[in-house]
mmCIF file of C-alpha atoms in Angstrom:
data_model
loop_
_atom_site.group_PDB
_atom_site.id
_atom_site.type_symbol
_atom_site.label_atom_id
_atom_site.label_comp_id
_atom_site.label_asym_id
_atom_site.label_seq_id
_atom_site.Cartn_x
_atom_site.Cartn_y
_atom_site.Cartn_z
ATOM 1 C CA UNK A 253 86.508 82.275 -49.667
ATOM 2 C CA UNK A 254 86.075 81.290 -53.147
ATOM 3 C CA UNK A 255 82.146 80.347 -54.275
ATOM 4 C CA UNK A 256 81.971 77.858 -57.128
ATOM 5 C CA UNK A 257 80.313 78.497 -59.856
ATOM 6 C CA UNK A 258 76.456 77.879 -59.968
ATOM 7 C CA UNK A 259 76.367 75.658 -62.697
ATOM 8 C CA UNK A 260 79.246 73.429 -61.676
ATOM 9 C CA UNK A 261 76.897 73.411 -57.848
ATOM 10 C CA UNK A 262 74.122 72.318 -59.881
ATOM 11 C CA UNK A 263 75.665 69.491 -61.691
ATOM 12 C CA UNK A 264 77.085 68.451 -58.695
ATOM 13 C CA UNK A 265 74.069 68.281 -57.109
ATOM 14 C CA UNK A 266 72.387 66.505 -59.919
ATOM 15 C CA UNK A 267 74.755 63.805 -59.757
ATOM 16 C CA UNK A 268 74.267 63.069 -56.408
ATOM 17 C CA UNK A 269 70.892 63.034 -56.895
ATOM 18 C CA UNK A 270 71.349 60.752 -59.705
ATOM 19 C CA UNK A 271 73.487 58.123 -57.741
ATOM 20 C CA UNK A 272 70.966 57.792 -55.127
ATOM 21 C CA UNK A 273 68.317 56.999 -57.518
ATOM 22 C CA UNK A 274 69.976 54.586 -59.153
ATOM 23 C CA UNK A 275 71.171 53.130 -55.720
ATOM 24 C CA UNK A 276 67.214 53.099 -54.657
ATOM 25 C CA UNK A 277 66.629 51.455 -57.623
ATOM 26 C CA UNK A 278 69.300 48.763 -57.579
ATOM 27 C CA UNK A 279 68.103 48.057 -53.942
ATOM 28 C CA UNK A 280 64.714 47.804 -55.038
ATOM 29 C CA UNK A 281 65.378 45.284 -57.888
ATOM 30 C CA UNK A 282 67.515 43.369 -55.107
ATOM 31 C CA UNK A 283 64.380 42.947 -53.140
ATOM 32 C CA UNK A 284 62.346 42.142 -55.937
ATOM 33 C CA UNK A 285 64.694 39.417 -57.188
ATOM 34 C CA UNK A 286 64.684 38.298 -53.436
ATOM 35 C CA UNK A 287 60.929 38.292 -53.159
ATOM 36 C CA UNK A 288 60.832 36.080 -56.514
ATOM 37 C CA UNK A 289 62.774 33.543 -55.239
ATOM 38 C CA UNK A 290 61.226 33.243 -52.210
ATOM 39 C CA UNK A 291 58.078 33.242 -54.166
ATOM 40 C CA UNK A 292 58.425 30.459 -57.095
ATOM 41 C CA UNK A 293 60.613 28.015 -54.415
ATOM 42 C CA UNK A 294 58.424 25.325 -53.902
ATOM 43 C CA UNK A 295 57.135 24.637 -50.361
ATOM 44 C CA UNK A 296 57.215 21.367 -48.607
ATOM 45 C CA UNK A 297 53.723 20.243 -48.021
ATOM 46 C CA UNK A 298 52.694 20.002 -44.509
ATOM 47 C CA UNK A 299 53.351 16.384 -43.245
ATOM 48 C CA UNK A 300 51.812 13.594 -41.090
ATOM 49 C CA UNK A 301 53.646 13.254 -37.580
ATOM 50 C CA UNK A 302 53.564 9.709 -37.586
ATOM 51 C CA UNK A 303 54.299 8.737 -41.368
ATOM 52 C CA UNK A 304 56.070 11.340 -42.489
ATOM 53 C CA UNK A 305 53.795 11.491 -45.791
ATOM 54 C CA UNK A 306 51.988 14.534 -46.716
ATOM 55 C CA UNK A 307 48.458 15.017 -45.590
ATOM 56 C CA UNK A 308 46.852 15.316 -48.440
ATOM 57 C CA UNK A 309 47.945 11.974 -48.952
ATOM 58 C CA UNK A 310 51.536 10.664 -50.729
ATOM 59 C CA UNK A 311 52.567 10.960 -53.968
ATOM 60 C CA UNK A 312 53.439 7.455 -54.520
ATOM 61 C CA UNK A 313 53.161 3.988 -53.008
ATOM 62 C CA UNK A 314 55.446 1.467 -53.289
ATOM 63 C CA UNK A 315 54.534 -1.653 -51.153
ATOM 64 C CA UNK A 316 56.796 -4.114 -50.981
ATOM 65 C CA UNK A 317 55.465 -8.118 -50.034
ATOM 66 C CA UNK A 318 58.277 -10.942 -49.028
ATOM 67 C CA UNK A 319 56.991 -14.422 -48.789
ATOM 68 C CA UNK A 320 58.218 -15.868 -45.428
ATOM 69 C CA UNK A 321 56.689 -18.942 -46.191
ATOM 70 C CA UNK A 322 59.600 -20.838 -47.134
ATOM 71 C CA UNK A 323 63.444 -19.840 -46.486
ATOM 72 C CA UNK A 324 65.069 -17.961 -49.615
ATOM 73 C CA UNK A 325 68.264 -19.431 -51.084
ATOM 74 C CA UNK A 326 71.266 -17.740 -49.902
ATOM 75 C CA UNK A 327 72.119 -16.241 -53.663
ATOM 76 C CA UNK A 328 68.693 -15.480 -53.818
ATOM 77 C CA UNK A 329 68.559 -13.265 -50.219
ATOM 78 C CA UNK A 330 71.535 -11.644 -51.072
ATOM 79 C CA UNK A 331 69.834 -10.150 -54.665
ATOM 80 C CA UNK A 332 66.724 -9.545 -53.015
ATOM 81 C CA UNK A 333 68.407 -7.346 -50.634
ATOM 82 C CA UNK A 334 70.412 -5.635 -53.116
ATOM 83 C CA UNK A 335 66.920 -4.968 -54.898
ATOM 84 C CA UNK A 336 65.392 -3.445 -51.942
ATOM 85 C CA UNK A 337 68.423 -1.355 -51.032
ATOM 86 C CA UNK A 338 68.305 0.120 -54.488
ATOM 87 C CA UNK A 339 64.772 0.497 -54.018
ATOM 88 C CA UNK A 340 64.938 2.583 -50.810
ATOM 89 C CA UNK A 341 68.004 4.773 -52.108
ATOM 90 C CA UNK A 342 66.011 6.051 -55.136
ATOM 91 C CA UNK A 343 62.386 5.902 -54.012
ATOM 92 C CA UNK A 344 61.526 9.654 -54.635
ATOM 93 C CA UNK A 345 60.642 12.376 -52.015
ATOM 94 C CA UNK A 346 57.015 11.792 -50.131
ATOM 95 C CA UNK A 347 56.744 8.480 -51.639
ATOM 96 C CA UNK A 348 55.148 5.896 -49.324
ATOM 97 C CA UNK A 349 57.033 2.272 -48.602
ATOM 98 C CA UNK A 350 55.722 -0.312 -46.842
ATOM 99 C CA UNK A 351 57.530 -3.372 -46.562
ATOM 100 C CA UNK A 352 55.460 -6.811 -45.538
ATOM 101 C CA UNK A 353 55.508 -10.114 -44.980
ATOM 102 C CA UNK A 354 53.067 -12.951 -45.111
ATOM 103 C CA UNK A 355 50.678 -13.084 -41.724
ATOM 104 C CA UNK A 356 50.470 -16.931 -42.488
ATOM 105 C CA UNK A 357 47.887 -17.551 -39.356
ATOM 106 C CA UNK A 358 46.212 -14.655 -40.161
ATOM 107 C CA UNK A 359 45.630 -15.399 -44.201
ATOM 108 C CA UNK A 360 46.838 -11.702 -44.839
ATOM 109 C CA UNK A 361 50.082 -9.106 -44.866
ATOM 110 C CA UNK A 362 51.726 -7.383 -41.903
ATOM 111 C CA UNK A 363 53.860 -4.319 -41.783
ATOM 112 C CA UNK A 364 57.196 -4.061 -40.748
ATOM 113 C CA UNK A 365 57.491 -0.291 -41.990
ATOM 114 C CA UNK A 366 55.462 2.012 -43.470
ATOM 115 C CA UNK A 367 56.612 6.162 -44.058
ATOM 116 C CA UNK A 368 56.984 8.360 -46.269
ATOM 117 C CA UNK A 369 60.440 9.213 -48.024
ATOM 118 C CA UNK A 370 61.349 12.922 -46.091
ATOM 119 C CA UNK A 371 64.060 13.101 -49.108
ATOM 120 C CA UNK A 372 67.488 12.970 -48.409
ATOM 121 C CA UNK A 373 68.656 16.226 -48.706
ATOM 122 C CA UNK A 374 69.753 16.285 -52.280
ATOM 123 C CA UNK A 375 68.451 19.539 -54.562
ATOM 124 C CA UNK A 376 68.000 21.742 -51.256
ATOM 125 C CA UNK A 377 69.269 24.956 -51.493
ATOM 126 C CA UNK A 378 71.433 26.383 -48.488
ATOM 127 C CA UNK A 379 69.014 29.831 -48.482
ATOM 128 C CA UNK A 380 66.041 27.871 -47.946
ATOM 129 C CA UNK A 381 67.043 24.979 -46.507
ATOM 130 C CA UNK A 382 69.778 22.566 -44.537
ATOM 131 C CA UNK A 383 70.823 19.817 -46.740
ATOM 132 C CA UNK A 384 73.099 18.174 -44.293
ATOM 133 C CA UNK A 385 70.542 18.137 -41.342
ATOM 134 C CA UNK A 386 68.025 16.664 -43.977
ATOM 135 C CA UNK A 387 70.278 13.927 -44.890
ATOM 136 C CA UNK A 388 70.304 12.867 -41.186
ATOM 137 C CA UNK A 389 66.898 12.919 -40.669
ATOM 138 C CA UNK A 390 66.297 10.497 -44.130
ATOM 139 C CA UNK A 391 69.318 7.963 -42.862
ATOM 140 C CA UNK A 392 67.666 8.044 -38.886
ATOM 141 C CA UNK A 393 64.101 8.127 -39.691
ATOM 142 C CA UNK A 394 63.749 6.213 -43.281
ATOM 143 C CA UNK A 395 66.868 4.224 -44.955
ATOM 144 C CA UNK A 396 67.680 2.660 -41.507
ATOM 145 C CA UNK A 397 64.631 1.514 -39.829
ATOM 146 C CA UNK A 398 63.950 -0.013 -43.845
ATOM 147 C CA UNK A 399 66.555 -1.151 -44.240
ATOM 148 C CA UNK A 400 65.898 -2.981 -40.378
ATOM 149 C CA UNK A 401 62.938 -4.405 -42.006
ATOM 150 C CA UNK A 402 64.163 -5.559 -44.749
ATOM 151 C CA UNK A 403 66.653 -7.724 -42.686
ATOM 152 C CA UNK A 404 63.840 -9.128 -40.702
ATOM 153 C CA UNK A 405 61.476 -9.945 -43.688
ATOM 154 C CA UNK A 406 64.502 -11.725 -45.164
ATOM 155 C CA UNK A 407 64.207 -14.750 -42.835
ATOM 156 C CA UNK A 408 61.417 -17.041 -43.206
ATOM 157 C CA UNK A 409 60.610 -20.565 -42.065
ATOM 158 C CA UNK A 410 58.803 -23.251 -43.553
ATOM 159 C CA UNK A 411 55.317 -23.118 -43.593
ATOM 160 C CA UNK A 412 52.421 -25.410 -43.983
ATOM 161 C CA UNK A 413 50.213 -22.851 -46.109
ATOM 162 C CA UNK A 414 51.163 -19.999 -48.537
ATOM 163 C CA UNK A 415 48.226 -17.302 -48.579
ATOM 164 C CA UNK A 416 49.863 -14.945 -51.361
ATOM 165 C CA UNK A 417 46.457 -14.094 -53.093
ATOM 166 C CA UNK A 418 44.964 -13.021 -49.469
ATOM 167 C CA UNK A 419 47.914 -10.997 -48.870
ATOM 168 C CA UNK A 420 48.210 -9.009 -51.978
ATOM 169 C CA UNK A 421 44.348 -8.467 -51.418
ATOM 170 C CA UNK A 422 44.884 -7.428 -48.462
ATOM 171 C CA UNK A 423 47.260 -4.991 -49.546
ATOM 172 C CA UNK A 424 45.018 -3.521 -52.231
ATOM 173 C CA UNK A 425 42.779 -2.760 -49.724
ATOM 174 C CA UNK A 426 44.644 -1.331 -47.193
ATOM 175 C CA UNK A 427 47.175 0.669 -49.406
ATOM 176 C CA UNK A 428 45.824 1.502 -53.168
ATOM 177 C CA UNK A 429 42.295 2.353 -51.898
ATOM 178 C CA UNK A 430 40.629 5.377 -50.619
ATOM 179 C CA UNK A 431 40.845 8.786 -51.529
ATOM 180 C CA UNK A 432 44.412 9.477 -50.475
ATOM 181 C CA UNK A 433 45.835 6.858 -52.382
ATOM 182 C CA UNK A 434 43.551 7.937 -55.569
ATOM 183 C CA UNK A 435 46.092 10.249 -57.405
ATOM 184 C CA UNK A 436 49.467 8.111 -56.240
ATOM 185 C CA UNK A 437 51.509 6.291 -58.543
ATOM 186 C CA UNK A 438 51.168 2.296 -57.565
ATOM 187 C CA UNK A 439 53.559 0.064 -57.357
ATOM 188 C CA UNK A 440 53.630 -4.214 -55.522
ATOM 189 C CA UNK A 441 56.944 -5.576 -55.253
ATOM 190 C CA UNK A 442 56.613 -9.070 -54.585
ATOM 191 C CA UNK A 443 59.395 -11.495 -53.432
ATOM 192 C CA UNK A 444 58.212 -15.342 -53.689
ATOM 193 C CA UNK A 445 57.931 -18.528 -55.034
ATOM 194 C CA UNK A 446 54.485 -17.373 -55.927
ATOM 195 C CA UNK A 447 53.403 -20.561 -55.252
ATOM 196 C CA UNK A 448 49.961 -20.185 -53.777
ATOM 197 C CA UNK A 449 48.856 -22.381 -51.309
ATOM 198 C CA UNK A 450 45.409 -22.506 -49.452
ATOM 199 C CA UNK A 451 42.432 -24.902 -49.078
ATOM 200 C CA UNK A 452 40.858 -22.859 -51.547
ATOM 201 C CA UNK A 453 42.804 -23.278 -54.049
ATOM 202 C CA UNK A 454 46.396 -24.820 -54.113
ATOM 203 C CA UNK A 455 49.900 -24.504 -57.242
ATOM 204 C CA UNK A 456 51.385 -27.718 -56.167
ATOM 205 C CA UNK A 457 51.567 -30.296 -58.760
ATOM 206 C CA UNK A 458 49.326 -32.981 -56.818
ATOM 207 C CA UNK A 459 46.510 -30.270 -56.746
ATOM 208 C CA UNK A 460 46.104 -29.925 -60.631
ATOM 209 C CA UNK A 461 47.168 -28.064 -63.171
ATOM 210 C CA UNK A 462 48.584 -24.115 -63.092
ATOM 211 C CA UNK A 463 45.852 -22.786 -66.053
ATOM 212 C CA UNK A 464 43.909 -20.471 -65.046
ATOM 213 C CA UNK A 465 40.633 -21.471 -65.980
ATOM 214 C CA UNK A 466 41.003 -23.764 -63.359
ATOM 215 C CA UNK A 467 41.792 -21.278 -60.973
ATOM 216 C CA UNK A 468 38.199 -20.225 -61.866
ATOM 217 C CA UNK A 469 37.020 -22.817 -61.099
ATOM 218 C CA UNK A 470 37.808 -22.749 -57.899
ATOM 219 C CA UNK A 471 36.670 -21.407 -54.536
ATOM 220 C CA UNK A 472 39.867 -19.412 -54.203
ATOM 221 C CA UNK A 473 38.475 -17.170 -57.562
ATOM 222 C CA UNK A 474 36.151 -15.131 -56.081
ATOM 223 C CA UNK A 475 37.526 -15.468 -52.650
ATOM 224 C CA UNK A 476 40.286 -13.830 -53.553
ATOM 225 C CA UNK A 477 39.697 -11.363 -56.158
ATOM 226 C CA UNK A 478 40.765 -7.848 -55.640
ATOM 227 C CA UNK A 479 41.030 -4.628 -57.460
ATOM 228 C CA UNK A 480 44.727 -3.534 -57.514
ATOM 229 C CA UNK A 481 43.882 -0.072 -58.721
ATOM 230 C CA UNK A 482 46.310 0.095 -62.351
ATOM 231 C CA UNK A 483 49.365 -1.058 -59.367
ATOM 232 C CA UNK A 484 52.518 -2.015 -61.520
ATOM 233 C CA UNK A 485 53.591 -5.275 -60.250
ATOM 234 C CA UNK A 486 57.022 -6.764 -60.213
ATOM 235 C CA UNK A 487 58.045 -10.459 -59.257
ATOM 236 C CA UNK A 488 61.249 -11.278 -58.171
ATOM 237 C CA UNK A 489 60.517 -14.778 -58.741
ATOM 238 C CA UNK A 490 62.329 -17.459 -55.764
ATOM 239 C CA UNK A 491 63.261 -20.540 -57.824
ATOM 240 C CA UNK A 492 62.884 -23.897 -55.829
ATOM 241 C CA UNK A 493 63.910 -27.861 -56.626
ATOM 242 C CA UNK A 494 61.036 -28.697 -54.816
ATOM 243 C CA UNK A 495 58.429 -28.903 -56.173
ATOM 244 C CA UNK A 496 59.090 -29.653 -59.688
ATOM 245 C CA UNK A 497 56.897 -27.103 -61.799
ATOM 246 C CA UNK A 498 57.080 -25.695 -64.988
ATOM 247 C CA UNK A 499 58.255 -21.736 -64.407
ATOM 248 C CA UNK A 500 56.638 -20.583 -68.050
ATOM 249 C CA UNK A 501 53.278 -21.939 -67.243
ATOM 250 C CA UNK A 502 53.533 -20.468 -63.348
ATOM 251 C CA UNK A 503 55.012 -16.944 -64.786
ATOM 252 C CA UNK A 504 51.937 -17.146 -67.767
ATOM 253 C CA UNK A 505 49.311 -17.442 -64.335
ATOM 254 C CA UNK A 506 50.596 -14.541 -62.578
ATOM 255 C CA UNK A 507 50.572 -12.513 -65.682
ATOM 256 C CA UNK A 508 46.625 -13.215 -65.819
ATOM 257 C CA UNK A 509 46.194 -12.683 -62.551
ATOM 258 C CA UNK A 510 47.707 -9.546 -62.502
ATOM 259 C CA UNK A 511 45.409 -8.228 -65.344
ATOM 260 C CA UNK A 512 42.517 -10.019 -64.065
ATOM 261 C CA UNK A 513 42.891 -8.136 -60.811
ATOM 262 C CA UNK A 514 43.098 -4.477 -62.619
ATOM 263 C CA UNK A 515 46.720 -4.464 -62.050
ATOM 264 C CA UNK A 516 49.618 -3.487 -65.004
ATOM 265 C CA UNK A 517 51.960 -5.881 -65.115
ATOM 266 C CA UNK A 518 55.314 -4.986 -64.918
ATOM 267 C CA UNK A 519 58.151 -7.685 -65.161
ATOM 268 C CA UNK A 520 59.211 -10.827 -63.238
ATOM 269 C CA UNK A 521 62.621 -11.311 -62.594
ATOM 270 C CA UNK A 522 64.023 -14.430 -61.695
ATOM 271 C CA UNK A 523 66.318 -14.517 -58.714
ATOM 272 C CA UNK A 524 69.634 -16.417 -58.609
ATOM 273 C CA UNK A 525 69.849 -19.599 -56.437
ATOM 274 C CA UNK A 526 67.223 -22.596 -55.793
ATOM 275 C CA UNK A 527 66.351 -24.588 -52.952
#
């Protein structure tokens, strides 16, 4: 039997060697590039059972108020709930909404819902994660019970008093204060004819005039005050017939009162309709 030559052995030998280096090495920067991905993907933070918001406490908070106090116009609803379903479709990931009404009897706001945005599955990588499974947790556990709520705080009846300043107080106190609310970005949507009405202190035309100093000059001025915590504030303002007021001068109040109460103000945007 015929021997090959020693050096053609050899270089066979040292190209097999060769190949399985570089195939160790290939492997290895495989791994590697496996390890780094796994590495620098951002974790989910560890979330509350019950809200759905991280512990540490949510990045945002987005509360939103609707005056039942008075029954919106029908043009008016149907903005307001094309508003809020824009609103719940882009609030981003571990943001906190809680959507309230007016507790008339109670001088104060009460939720309807209040969780944290799980996300919606958009961005997710199939390696790390399951988009599609995500998506139906956000429509079961978040868009549709909101957008439930947002149905109910829709319908109001007509009420004898209008406690706005107590609610959004109440709000300030519940929601933009403490230490895990500290580091979230604010936010108080407010649906109404922000027409404050209390023993305290009272908008309608018969009670006085809508400046502010005298606002101060009333009980309702310290009763009321409140520290919004730099909240952005938005108005989407509910035009009425009755009564007749001047919409500048009520719009000019809010403004102050917004800034009085360490809030930034955002915008108020009228809505379409009157009653």
């Amino acid at each position: 039997m015929a021997r090959l030559p020693l050096r053609k052995t050899s270089a066979r030998l040292g190209g097999a060697a060769l190949g399985g280096i570089l195939l160790i090495l290939l492997s290895l920067l495989a791994l590697g590039a496996l390890g780094a991905f796994w590495y620098f993907t951002p974790r989910p933070p560890v979330l509350d059972a019950g809200t759905g918001c991280p512990v540490s406490g949510p990045d945002g908070i987005t509360v939103v108020l609707v005056d039942t106090s008075d029954e919106l116009p029908a043009p008016a609803k149907r903005e307001a709930r094309t508003i809020l379903d824009d609103l719940i479709t882009t609030l981003p990931s571990y943001y906190r909404l809680d959507i309230r009404v007016l507790d008339i009897a109670g001088a104060k706001s009460r939720s309807l819902f209040s969780k944290c945005n799980p996300g919606d599955g958009t961005g997710l990588s199939d390696w790390t994660s399951n988009p599609r499974i995500a998506r139906m947790k956000w429509l079961e556990s978040f868009r549709k019970p909101a957008n439930d709520a947002v149905d109910y705080s829709l319908s109001g009846e007509k009420a004898k008093n209008s406690p706005i300043m107590a609610a959004i107080q109440d709000i300030a106190i519940e929601r933009f204060s403490g230490a895990t609310a500290e580091r979230a970005k604010k936010r108080l949507v407010i649906i109404s004819d922000m027409l404050e009405y209390t023993r305290e202190y009272s908008q309608y035309p018969r009670a006085g005039d809508l400046s502010y100093q005298r606002f101060r000059q009333s009980p309702g001025y310290l009763k009321y005050r409140t520290d919004l915590q730099g909240a952005r504030v938005t108005i989407d303002y509910v035009q009425r017939v009755e009564p007749k007021i001047d919409n500048k001068k009520h719009a000019d109040f809010w403004h102050e009162w917004v800034l009085d109460n360490r809030g930034v103000w955002d915008a108020i945007h009228r809505l379409q309709g009157a009653n």
